Structures are given as structure tokens and as C-alpha cells.
Amino acid sequence: MAIKEGLRPGGRSARVQESVHSAVRELLEAHERSSVTVPMIAARAGVTPSTIYRRWGDLSVLLADVALARMRPDSEPANTGSLRGDLQAWAEQYLDEMSSEPGRNMMRDLQCTITPGYCVSILSGQLQAIVDRYPHSSPPSVDHLINLIAAPTVFRILFSNAPLTAQELHALIELALNA
Amino acid sequence: MAIKEGLRPGGRSARVQESVHSAVRELLEAHERSSVTVPMIAARAGVTPSTIYRRWGDLSVLLADVALARMRPDSEPANTGSLRGDLQAWAEQYLDEMSSEPGRNMMRDLQCTITPGYCVSILSGQLQAIVDRYPHSSPPSVDHLINLIAAPTVFRILFSNAPLTAQELHALIELALNA
């Protein structure tokens, strides 16, 4: 992917990126996803289509980039004062976000084009921030939390006819804490 | 989806389906997935494109139908004589099949178009067959096995940069058995 880390903030490159991302977000609100094209995005962002192709390669990479930018959390996971409480708050929000239409679209965009592992590295960062708050509780490993909480959440949304219930989610959290 | 259950075996409809499925499988072996079109499939299957559109709606539904037909297991899960052994054999095969290129493509086709839940109902049937063999072992529920074994297997393949290791898979099976 053509996401450059360490761009000079406010530089020309960052401004192009912000303008193109905004155009994509606005178009996706107003149009069917399958009808959005690179020329439409370019026109709205005030750049040429070739700028988009040069920077992102193709539409699917651009959509994945926008999806990723949305996925990056705005803030630290909620701090409720206990490991169990923090995990519950995080897992409920994750289930809620991923079950939404934008969440489902995001997963579809990400899994086709993204640098493998980038998605899990964001999740890992959030869960690591939680477990680091409770070093004396012998918290489970982040990998374990991903396998037992994030994986069933996403799997059920993508492949089953009903997402996890709150009760199932809480039972999985208990299992992760006691394992 | 236009998969009709209870078709008369060997009837005209079943012959069209078999011919179109074969054409898709052969074309996918010889060509990039993105270059396969409905007219190509129709020509190879000896039907008109409108037959395909009428029956399957569009290419993505047809690809999902072929993927599903491949996914339906040919046989009962291996019977090793113990619940643990059966689950290990099943989970290892599942991890192996889903990590393959055809397995990844299948997951992509399925999640976009399939009747929700059909995929999990196939998995459930296999796991149910296993747990039904050991009624006296108080086996875990099938939903529990899906959440703890199938979900992490698939999640890691789709979103992480490395599939589950055999060691992680076995640890998850132990957890499912002891929960």
C-alpha cells in the first residue's frame, strides 16, 4: 500500500490525502459503494485521477486506506478501573462497530488488499494498552484475547446469521480471563 | 441465491448446474480469477449467458455457489476413537484447507453473497457429528467449538500475517474441551 508513514503534517502530500479521503467518505455516504469510481473521487477532491492512481494504485487500495484511517481508534480504550471492566467495554464497542454496515464494509475492504497483519496490529495495540494497566493481575496475553474475543466477534458477523450476543461475549471474556 | 434444493437428480436443471460448475472450476484453474467472465463460462459450459444470469443472478453468486459445493464435505469427519482426537483431526484439516489459496478465495466469495448462516450450518453439522459420537464425555456445545476453534482459525488467516500454529490450535482445543 502507498500509505507513507512519517509524512510532514500539513505538507502537500498530507493535504492531498486528506482531501481524497474526505471525498471518498462523502461519496460513500451518498452513493452505492459499487457506483463510486476513481474519476468521481478525483473530481470531488479536486485532483486528477492520475494522482489517485499514482498514489494508491487502484480503487480497492484507496477504499482500504480510508477504512483503515477510520479504524484507527481516536482515543485510548476506556479505563473502568478493572481488567474485566476494560475488556468488557472494549469488546462491546468492538462488537457494536464491526456489526454496523460501515464495519462490515471495512472488513471486506481490508481483508482483500491490506498489508497482512496491519489490522491485527491495531487491535493488538488497544488490547496491550488495556493489559498494561493491570500488571499485577497476571493478564492473559494479547494473542489469547484476540483469539478468544476478537476472532469470534468477527467470524460470527461475517459467516453466521447472527452476531454474538452480549451473553456469549461476556462468557468468552470470562474464559479469556480464567484460562 | 438460486441454489434449488430438491432438484430432480439427473434432470435438465441438474445437468446445467453440473456443466456450469465444471466450467467455472476449469476456468479458475487456468485463468486469473478477475479475468473470468460470464460469457467465458457460458461458452465453455455450452449454455447461453442468459441461462447463467437467470439462474444465478450474477458472477459473484455463481462463484459463491461453486465455492459452497466444494466446501460441502465428501465424508464424515475422521473417527479416531476419542473426542479430543476427532477434534484435533478435524481442526487440523480445517486449518489446512482454509489457509490454502482456494480456501481463501472461497471465504471471500462466500462472505459477500451467501445466504447468511449457510456456511456455519455446514461447519455445525460436522462438529455435531463429532460430538454425537461421545455423549458420555459431556462434550462442549457446537457453538462453543465454533467460537473457540473455527473462529480463530479463520480470523487469523483473513486478518493476521500468520495463521494459527499447530501449537496454538491444540491449546484452543484443550480450552474448548475443558471449558
Short mmCIF file of N, CA and C in Angstrom, two decimals, chain B residues 83 87 131 137-145 176-179:
data_model
loop_
_atom_site.label_atom_id
_atom_site.label_comp_id
_atom_site.label_asym_id
_atom_site.label_seq_id
_atom_site.Cartn_x
_atom_site.Cartn_y
_atom_site.Cartn_z
N LEU B 83 -12.94 -38.03 21.55
CA LEU B 83 -13.42 -36.68 21.24
C LEU B 83 -12.24 -35.76 20.92
N LEU B 87 -11.53 -34.02 17.29
CA LEU B 87 -11.48 -32.56 17.15
C LEU B 87 -10.13 -32.12 16.59
N VAL B 131 -19.39 -34.54 18.08
CA VAL B 131 -19.79 -34.58 19.49
C VAL B 131 -20.84 -35.67 19.75
N SER B 137 -19.09 -38.09 27.28
CA SER B 137 -17.93 -37.27 27.66
C SER B 137 -18.34 -35.85 28.02
N SER B 138 -19.64 -35.56 28.19
CA SER B 138 -20.15 -34.18 28.31
C SER B 138 -19.41 -33.25 27.34
N PRO B 139 -19.57 -33.49 26.05
CA PRO B 139 -18.84 -32.67 25.08
C PRO B 139 -19.32 -31.22 25.11
N PRO B 140 -18.43 -30.28 24.75
CA PRO B 140 -18.85 -28.87 24.68
C PRO B 140 -19.89 -28.68 23.58
N SER B 141 -20.61 -27.57 23.61
CA SER B 141 -21.60 -27.31 22.56
C SER B 141 -20.90 -26.99 21.25
N VAL B 142 -21.63 -27.21 20.16
CA VAL B 142 -21.08 -26.91 18.84
C VAL B 142 -20.77 -25.42 18.70
N ASP B 143 -21.64 -24.56 19.23
CA ASP B 143 -21.38 -23.12 19.16
C ASP B 143 -20.05 -22.77 19.84
N HIS B 144 -19.83 -23.43 20.96
CA HIS B 144 -18.59 -23.19 21.69
C HIS B 144 -17.38 -23.61 20.86
N LEU B 145 -17.50 -24.75 20.19
CA LEU B 145 -16.40 -25.22 19.35
C LEU B 145 -16.16 -24.27 18.17
N ALA B 176 -11.34 -25.54 24.74
CA ALA B 176 -12.74 -25.85 24.41
C ALA B 176 -13.19 -27.10 25.16
N LEU B 177 -12.30 -28.06 25.31
CA LEU B 177 -12.66 -29.31 25.98
C LEU B 177 -12.81 -29.11 27.48
N ASN B 178 -12.05 -28.18 28.04
CA ASN B 178 -12.06 -28.02 29.50
C ASN B 178 -13.01 -26.93 29.98
N ALA B 179 -13.58 -26.19 29.04
CA ALA B 179 -14.38 -25.03 29.47
C ALA B 179 -15.71 -25.48 30.05
#
